[in-house]
Short mmCIF file of C-alpha atoms in Angstrom, two decimals:
data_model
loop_
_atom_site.label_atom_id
_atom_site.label_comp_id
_atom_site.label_asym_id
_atom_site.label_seq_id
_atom_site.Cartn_x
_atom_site.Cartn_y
_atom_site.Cartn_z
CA UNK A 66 1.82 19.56 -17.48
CA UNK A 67 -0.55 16.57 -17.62
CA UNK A 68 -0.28 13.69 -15.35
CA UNK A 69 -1.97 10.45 -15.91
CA UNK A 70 -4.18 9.92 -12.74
CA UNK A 71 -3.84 5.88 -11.41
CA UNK A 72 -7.03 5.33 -9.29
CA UNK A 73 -6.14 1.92 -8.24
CA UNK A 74 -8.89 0.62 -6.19
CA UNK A 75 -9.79 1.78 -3.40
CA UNK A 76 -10.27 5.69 -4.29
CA UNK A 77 -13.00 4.80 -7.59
CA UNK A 78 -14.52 2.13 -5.72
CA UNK A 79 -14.47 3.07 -1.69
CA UNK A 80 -13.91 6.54 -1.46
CA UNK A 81 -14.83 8.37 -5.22
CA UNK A 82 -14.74 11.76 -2.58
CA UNK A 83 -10.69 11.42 -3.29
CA UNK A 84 -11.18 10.93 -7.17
CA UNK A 85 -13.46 13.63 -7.18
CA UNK A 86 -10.99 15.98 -5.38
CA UNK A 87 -8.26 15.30 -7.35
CA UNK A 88 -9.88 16.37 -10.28
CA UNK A 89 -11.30 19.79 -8.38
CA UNK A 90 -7.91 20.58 -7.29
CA UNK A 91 -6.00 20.01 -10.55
CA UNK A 92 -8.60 22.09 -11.87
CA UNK A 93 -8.01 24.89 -9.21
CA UNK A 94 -4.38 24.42 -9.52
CA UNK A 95 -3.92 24.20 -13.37
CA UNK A 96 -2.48 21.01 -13.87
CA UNK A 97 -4.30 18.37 -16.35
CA UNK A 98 -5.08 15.14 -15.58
CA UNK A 99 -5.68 12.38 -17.72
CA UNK A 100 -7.59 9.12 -16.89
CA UNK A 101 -5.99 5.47 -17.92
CA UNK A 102 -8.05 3.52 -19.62
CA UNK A 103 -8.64 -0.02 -18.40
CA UNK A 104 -6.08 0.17 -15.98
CA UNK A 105 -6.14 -2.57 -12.89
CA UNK A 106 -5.24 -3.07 -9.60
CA UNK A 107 -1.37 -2.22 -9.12
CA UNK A 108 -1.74 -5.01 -8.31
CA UNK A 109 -1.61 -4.06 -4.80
CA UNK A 110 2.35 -4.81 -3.61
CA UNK A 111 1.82 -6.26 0.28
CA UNK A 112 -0.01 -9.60 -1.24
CA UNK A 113 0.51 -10.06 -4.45
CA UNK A 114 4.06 -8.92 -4.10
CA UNK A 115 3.72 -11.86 -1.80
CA UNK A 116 2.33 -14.36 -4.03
CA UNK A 117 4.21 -14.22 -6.76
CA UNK A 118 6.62 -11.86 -8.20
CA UNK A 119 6.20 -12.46 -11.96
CA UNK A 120 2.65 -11.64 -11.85
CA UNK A 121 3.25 -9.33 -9.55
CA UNK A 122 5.81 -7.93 -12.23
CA UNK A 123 3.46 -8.82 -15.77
CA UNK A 124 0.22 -6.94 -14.21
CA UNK A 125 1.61 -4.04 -12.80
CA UNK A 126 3.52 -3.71 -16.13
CA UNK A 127 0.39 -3.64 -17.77
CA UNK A 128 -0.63 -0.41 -16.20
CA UNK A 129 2.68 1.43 -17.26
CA UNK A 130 2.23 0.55 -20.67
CA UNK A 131 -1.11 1.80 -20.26
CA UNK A 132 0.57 5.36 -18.97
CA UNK A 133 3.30 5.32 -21.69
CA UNK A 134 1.03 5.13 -24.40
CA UNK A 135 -0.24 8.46 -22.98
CA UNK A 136 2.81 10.06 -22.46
CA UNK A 137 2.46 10.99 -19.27
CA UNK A 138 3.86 10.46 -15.70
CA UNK A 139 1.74 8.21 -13.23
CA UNK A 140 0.13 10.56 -10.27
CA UNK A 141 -1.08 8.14 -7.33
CA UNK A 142 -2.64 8.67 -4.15
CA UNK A 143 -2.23 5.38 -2.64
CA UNK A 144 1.30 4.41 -0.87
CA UNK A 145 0.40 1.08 -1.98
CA UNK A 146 -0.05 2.15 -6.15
CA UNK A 147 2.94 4.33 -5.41
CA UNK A 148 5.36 1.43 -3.95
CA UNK A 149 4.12 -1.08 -6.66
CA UNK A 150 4.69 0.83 -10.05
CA UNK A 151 7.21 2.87 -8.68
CA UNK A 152 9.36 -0.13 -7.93
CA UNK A 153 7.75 -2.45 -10.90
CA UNK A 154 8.71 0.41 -13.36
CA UNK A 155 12.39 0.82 -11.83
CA UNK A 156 12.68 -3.30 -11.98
CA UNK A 157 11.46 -3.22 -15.63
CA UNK A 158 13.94 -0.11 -16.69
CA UNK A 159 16.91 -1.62 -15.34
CA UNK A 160 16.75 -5.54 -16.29
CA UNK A 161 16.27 -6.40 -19.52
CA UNK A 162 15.83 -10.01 -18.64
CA UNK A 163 12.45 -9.48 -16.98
CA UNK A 164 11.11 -6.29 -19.65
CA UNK A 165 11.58 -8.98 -22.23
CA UNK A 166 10.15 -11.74 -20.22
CA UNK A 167 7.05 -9.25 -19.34
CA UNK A 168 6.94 -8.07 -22.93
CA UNK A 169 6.58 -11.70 -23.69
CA UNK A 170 2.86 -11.82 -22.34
CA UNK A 171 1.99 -8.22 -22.87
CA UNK A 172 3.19 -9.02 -26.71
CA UNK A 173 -0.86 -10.04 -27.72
CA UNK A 174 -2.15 -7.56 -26.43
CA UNK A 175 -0.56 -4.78 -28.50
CA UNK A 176 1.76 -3.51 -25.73
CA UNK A 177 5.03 -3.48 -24.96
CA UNK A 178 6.97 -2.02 -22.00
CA UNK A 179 9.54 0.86 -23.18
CA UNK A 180 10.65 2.40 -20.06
CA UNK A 181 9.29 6.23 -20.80
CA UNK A 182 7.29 7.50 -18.04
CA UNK A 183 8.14 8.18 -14.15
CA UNK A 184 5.86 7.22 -11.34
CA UNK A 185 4.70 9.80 -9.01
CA UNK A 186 2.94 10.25 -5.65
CA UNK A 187 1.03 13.30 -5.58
CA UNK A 188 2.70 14.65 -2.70
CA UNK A 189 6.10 14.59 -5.00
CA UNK A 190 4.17 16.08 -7.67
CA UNK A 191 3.43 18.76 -5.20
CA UNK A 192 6.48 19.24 -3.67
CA UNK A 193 9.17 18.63 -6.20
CA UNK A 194 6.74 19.73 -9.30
CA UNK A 195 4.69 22.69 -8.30
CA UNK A 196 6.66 23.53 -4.91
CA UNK A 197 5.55 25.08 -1.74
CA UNK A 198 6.14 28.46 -2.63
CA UNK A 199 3.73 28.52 -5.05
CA UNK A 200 1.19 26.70 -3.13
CA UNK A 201 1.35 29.13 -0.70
CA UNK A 202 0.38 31.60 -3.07
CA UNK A 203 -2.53 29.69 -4.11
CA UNK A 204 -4.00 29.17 -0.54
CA UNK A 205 -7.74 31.07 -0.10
CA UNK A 206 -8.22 29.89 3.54
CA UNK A 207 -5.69 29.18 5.57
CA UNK A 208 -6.58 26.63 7.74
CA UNK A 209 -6.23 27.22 12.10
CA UNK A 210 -5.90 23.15 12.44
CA UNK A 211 -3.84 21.26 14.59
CA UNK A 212 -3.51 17.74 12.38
CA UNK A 213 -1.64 14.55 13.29
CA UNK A 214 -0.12 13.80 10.02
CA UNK A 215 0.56 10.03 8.76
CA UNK A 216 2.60 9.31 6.45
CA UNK A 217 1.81 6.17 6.17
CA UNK A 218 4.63 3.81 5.01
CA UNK A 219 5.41 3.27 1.52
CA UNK A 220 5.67 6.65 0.61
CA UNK A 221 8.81 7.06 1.97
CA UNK A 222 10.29 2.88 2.61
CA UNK A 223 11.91 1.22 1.65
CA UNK A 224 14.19 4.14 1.10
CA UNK A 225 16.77 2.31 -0.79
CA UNK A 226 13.95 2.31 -3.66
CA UNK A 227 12.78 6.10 -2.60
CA UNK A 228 15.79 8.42 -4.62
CA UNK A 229 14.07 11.52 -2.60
CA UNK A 230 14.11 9.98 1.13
CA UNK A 231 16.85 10.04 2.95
CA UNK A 232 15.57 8.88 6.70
CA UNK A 233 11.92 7.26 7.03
CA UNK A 234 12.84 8.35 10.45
CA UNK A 235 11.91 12.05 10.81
CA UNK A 236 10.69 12.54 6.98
CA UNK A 237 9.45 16.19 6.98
CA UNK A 238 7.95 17.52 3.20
CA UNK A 239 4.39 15.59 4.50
CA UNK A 240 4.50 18.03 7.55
CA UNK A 241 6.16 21.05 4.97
CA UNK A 242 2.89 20.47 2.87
CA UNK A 243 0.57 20.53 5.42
CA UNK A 244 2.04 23.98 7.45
CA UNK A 245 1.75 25.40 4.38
CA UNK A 246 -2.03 25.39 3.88
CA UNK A 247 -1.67 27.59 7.50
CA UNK A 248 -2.62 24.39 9.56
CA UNK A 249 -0.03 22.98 12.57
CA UNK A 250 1.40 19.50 12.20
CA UNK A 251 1.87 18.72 15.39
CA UNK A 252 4.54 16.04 17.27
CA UNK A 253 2.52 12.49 18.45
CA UNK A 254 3.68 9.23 19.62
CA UNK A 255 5.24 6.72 17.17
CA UNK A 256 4.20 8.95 14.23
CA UNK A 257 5.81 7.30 11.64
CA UNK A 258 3.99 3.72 12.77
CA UNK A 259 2.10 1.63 10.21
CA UNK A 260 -1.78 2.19 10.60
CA UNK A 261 -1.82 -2.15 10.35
CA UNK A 262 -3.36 -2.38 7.40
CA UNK A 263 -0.67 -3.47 4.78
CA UNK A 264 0.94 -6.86 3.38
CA UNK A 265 -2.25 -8.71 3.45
CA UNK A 266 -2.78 -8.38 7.29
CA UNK A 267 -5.81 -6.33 7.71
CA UNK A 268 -7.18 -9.35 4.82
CA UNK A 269 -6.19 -12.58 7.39
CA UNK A 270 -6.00 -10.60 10.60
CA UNK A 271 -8.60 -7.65 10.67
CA UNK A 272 -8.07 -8.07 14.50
CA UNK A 273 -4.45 -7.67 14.88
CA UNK A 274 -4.33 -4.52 12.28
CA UNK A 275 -7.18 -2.45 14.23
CA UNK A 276 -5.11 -3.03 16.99
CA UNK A 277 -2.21 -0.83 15.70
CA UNK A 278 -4.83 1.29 14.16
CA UNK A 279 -6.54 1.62 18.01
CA UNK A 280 -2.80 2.72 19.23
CA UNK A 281 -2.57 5.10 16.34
CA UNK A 282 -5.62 6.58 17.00
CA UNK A 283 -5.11 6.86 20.61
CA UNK A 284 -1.77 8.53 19.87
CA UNK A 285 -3.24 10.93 17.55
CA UNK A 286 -6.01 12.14 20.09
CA UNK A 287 -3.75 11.98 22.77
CA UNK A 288 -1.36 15.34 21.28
CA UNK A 289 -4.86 16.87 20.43
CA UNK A 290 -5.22 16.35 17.01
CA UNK A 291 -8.35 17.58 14.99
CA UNK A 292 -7.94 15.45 12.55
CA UNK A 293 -5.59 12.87 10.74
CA UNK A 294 -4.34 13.79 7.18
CA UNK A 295 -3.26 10.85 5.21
CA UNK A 296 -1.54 10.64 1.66
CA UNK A 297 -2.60 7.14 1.30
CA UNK A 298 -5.98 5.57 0.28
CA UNK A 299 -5.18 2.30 2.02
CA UNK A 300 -4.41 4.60 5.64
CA UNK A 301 -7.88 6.48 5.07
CA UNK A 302 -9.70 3.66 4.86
CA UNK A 303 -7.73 1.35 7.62
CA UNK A 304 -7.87 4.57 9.80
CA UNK A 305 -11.77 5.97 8.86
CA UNK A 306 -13.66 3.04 8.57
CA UNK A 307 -11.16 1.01 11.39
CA UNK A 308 -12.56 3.25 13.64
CA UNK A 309 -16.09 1.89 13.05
CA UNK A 310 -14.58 -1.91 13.26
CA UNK A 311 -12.96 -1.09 16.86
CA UNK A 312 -16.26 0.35 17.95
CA UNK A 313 -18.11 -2.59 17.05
CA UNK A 314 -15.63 -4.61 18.33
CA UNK A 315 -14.56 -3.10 21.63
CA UNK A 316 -17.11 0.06 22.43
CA UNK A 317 -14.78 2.21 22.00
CA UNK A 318 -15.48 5.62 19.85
CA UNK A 319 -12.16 7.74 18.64
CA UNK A 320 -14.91 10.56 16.67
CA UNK A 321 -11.62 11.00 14.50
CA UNK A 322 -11.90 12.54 11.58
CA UNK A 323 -9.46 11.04 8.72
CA UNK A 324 -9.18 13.49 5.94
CA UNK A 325 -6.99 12.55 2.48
CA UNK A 326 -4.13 15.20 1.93
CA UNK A 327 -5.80 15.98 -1.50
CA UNK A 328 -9.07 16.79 0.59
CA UNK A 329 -7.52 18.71 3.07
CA UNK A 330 -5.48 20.77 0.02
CA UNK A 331 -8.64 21.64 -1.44
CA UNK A 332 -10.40 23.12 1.76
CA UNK A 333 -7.30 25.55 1.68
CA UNK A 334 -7.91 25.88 -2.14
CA UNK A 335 -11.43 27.61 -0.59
CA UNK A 336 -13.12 24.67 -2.33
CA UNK A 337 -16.34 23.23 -0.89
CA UNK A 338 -16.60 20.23 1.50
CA UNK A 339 -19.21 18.93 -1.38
CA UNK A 340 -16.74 19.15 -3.99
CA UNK A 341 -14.62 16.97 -2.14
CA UNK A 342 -16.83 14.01 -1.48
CA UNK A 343 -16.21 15.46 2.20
CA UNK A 344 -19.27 13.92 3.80
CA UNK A 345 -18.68 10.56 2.82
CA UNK A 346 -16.15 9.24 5.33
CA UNK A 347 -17.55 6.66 8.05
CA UNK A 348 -16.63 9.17 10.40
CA UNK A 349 -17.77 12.80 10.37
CA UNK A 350 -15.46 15.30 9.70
CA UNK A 351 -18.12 18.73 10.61
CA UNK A 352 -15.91 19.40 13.70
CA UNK A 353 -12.93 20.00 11.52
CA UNK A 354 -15.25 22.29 8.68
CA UNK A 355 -16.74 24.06 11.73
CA UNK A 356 -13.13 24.62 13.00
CA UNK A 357 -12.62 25.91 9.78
CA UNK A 358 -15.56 27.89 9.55
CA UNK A 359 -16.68 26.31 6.57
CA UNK B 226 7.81 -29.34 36.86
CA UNK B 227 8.05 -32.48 34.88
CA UNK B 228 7.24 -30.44 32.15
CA UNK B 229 10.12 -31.48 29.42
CA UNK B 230 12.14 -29.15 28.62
CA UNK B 231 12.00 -27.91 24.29
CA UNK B 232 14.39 -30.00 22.46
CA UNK B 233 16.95 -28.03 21.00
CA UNK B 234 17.64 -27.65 17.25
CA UNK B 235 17.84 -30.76 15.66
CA UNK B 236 20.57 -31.07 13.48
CA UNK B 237 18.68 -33.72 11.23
CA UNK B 238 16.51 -31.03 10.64
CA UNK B 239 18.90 -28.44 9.07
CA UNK B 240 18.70 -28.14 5.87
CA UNK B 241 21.57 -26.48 4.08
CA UNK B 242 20.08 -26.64 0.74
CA UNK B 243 16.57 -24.55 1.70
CA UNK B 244 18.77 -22.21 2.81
CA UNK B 245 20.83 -22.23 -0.38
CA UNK B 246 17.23 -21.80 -2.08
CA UNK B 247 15.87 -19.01 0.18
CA UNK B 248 19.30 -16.88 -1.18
CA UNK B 249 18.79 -17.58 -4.45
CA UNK B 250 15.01 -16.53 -4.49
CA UNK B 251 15.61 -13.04 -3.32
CA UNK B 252 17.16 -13.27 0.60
CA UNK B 253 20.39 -12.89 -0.47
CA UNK B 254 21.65 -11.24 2.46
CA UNK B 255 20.09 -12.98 5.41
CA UNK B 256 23.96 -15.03 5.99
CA UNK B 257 25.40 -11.76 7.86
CA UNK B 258 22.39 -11.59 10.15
CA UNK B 259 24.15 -11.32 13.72
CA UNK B 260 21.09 -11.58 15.89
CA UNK B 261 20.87 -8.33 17.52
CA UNK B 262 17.12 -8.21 17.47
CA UNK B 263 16.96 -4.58 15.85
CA UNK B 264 14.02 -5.97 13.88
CA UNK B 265 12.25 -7.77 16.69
CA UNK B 266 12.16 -4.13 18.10
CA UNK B 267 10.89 -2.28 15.29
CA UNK B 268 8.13 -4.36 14.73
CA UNK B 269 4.42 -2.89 15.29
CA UNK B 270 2.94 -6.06 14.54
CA UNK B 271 5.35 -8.15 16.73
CA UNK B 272 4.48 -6.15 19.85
CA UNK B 273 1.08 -7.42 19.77
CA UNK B 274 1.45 -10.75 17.84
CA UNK B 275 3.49 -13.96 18.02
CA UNK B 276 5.96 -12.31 14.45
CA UNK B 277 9.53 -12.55 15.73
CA UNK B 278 11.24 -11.27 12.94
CA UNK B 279 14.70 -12.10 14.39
CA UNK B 280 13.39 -16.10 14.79
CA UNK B 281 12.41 -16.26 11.17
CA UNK B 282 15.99 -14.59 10.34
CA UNK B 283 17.42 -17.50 12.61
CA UNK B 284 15.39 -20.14 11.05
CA UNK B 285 16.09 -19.23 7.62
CA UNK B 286 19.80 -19.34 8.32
CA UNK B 287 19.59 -23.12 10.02
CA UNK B 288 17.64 -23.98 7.28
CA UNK B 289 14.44 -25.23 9.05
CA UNK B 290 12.19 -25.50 6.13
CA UNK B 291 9.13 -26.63 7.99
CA UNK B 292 8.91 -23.81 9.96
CA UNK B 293 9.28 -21.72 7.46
CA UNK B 294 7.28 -23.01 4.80
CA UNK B 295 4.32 -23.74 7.27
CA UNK B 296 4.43 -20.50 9.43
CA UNK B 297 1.66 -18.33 10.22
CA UNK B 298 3.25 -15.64 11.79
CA UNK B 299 5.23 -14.80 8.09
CA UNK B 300 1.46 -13.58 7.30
CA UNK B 301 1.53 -10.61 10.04
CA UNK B 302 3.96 -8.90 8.94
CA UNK B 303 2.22 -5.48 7.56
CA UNK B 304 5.52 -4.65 5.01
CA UNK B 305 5.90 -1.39 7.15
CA UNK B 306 9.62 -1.92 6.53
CA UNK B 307 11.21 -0.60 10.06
CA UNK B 308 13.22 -3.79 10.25
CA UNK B 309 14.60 -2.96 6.76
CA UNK B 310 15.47 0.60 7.45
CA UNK B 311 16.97 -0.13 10.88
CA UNK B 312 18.92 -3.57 10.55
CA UNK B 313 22.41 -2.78 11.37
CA UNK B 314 23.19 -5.38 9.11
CA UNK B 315 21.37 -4.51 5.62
CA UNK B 316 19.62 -8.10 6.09
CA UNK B 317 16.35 -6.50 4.33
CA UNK B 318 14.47 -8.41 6.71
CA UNK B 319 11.39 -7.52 4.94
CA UNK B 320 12.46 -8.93 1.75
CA UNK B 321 13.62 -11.57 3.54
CA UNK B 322 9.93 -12.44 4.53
CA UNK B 323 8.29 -11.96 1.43
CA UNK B 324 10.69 -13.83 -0.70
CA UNK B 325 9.50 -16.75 2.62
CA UNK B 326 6.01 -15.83 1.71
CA UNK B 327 6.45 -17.04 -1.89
CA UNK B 328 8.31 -19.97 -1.16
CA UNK B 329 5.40 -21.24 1.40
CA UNK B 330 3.04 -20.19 -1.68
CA UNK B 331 4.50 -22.37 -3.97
CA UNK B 332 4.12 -24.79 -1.30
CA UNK B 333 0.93 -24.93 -1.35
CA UNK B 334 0.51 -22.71 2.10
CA UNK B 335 -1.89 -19.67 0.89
CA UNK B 336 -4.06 -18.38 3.99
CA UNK B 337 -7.79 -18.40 2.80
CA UNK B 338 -8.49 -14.84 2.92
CA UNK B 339 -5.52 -14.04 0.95
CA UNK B 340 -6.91 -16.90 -1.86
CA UNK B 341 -9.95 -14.16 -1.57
CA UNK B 342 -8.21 -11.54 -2.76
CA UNK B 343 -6.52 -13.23 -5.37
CA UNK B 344 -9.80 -14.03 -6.87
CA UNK B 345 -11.30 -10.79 -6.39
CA UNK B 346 -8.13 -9.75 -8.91
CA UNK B 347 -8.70 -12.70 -11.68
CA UNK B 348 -12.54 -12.19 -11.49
CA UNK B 349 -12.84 -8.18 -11.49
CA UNK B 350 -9.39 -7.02 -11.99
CA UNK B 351 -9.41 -5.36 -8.55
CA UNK B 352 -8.77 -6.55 -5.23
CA UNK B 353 -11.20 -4.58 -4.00
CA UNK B 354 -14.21 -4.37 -6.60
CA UNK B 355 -17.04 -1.63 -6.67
CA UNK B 356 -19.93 -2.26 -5.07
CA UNK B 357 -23.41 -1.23 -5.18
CA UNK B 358 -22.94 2.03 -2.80
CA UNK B 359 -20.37 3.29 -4.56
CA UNK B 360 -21.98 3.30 -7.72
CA UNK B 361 -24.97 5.59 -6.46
CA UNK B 362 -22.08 7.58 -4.87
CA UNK B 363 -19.91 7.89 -7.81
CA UNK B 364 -23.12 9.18 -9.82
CA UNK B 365 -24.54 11.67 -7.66
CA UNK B 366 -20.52 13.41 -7.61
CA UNK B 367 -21.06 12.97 -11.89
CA UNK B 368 -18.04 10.90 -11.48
CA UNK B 369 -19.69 8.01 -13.99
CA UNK B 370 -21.23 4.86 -12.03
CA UNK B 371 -17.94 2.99 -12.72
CA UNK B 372 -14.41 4.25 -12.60
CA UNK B 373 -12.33 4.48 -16.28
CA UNK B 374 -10.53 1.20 -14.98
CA UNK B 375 -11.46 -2.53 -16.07
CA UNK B 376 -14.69 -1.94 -14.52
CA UNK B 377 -15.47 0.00 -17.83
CA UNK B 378 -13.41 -1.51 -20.54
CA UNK B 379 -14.99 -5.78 -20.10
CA UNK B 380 -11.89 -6.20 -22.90
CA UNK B 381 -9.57 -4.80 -20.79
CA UNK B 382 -10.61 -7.16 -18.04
CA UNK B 383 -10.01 -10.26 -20.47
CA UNK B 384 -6.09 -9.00 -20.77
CA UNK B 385 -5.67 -9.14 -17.12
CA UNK B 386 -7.63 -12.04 -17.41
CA UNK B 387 -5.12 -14.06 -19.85
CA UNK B 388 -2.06 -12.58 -18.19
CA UNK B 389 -2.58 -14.24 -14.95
CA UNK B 390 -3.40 -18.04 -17.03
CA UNK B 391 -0.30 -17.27 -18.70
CA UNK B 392 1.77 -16.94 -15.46
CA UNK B 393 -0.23 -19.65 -14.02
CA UNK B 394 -1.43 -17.80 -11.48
CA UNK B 395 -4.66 -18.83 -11.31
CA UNK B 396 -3.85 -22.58 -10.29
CA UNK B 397 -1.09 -21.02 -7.84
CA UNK B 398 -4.29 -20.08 -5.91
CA UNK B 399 -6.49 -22.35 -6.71
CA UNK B 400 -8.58 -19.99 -8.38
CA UNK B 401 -11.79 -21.69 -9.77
CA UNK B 402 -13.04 -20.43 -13.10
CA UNK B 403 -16.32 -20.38 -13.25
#
């Protein structure tokens, strides 16, 4: 099956080491993945969302239209992709008023909104799609980690717009998918906290964001983790470069790696740390490849 | 001592009607907020910041449109959504705030770095735009020096381009075309 990969903006132009392991792992795993042409920003849903909801709405449209004339379901790795076109393509299914208003301005351009594809994260993909089972089966080197998972927040909220989720509380197929690449998610304080970044705060109030980040952190190191494992662009780069911001800021150093899920997949995968773009985080993650043994 | 103590609510100040607006633009439930402070609680951002969620529940309600319209603290709200999941009430608090946002947007009350942003859309597409680094980076992993997006198709740009002048969302920001 053939998915059609939404980079957003952060993964091509921060951290191409996710892109690039994406497209390693599908490989590995036999699933194709197909790029989308021209696409855009989301646009992403904390501030625009915030701005205004039509362009919110007409933009974000855009880039399902772009996915429909593929024929294929959106894959995203960024909570924030994932809560904008997943809720932008449910909005534009279910009220005609606003496809036609949308179709309106997209009517130029050669596109029109039909309502044809689904919107994916690529932990659902993995999960619902592939399944653990056969995961499992796939997995060259197990890994003997003890990781502080974070879910981040949009993945699984607002779960009235989240079919799959039935508590944000206690969510567990995050921890499922990580136990089953052999590695221990283990139990930390307020681990289902935002990492601060989100709805245009770490944009007005870098401050007040790498504060929660600093508590998350703290948390995380606290239970012992070796490393965090995010499904969420935004996360990584709140939580990986963050951690350079509070040092400069306040002295202090967390040395905590922050790994993407998709990274961390393809170590188990018994791909190489260069084929996912591993040493390109702010912070190092050779403690958690020397765990590893890699 | 002599300090005076903080007027109360002033009723001349209510405004039934902003609150008739804020319903109709999206908060539809905030009337059977009770008060409890569930959200308050929840809130990562409010243990560290000045957000009350539960005031700008309560302020919506009495209709106090200019401190709504002109409040900061609506802009530190992270849209983690543990009010939302949590409110006894289904109040959506969250939605609650962004539909706020908006309103003080249309008012003419965008924070600066958010205008940023906004630009960085309307100018590259993205809110967060390659830069030089990433290039190299992208080329050395043979990924292509830009990404398959609008940074490689300059007509595909020009769409997102016209779509925001058509929704006037340039001049909502005060976007400056240069």
């Amino acid at each position: 099956m053939d998915y059609a990969l939404f980079l957003g903006c952060i993964i091509p132009n921060r951290y191409p080491g996710i892109e690039l392991s994406i497209k390693k792992v599908a490989e590995n795993m036999g699933f194709g993945l197909k790029d989308l042409p021209g696409a855009s920003c989301c646009p992403a849903p904390g501030v625009f969302k915030s701005f205004d909801h039509a362009t919110w709405l007409a933009l974000a449209a855009r880039n399902l239209v772009i996915a429909e004339s593929l024929g294929a379901d959106v894959v995203t790795m960024c909570n924030g992709c994932y809560s904008t076109l997943k809720e932008t393509n449910k909005i534009l299914k279910n009220d005609f008023g606003k496809r036609n208003e949308v179709n309106e301005v997209l009517k130029p351009f050669n596109k029109e909104f039909k309502g044809t594809i689904n919107v994916k994260h690529l932990l659902e993909v993995l999960y619902n799609d592939i399944g653990l089972e056969k995961i499992k089966g796939m997995v060259k080197k197990p890994l003997n980690l003890k990781i502080a998972v974070h879910y981040g927040c949009h993945i699984v909220k607002p779960t009235k717009e989240r079919e799959n989720i039935k508590s944000a509380e206690r969510p567990k197929f995050f921890d499922e998918l990580v136990e089953v690449l052999g590695a221990k998610s283990i139990s930390y304080k307020d681990k289902m906290m935002c990492c601060g970044a989100g709805g245009g705060v770490r944009a007005a109030y870098l401050d007040t964001a790498l504060d929660m980040t600093r508590e998350k952190l703290e948390n995380a190191q606290e239970a012992g983790a070796d490393c965090i494992v995010t499904p969420c662009a935004f996360c990584h780069l709140q939580l990986d470069r963050g951690q350079i911001e509070i040092r400069d800021r306040t002295g202090t150093s967390f040395n905590m790696p922050i790994l993407h899920y998709v990274q961390l997949l393809g170590l188990a995968l018994g791909l190489k740390p260069e084929e996912l773009g591993l040493f390109n985080n702010a912070v190092p993650v050779d403690s958690v490849l020397k765990k590893i043994g890699t | 001592m002599n300090e005076k103590p903080k007027p109360p609510i002033q009723i001349d100040k209510m405004d039934k009607e902003f609150l008739d607006t804020i319903i109709k633009a999206g908060a539809e439930k905030i009337n059977v907020c009770i008060q409890c402070g569930t959200c308050t609680s929840s809130c990562p951002s409010g243990r560290r910041t000045a957000l009350k969620t539960r005031q700008l529940m309560r302020k919506g309600l009495l209709g106090l449109k200019d401190e709504i319209l002109n409040n900061k603290d609506l802009w530190l709200c992270t849209t983690c959504y543990t009010c939302l999941e949590r409110c006894p009430r289904g109040v959506d608090p969250t939605d609650v705030i962004l539909t706020m946002r908006r309103m003080a947007v249309q008012a003419g009350n965008m924070l600066d770095p958010h205008k940023r942003v906004a630009g960085l859309v309307i100018k590259f597409g993205h809110a967060v735009p390659i830069d030089e680094a990433t290039r190299k980076l992208r080329t050395t992993m043979n990924l292509g020096e830009n990404p398959p997006t609008v940074h490689a198709y300059p007509e595909a740009l020009k769409e997102v381009q016209e779509i925001i002048k058509k929704k006037g969302f340039d001049k909502l920001v005060c976007y400056e075309w240069k």
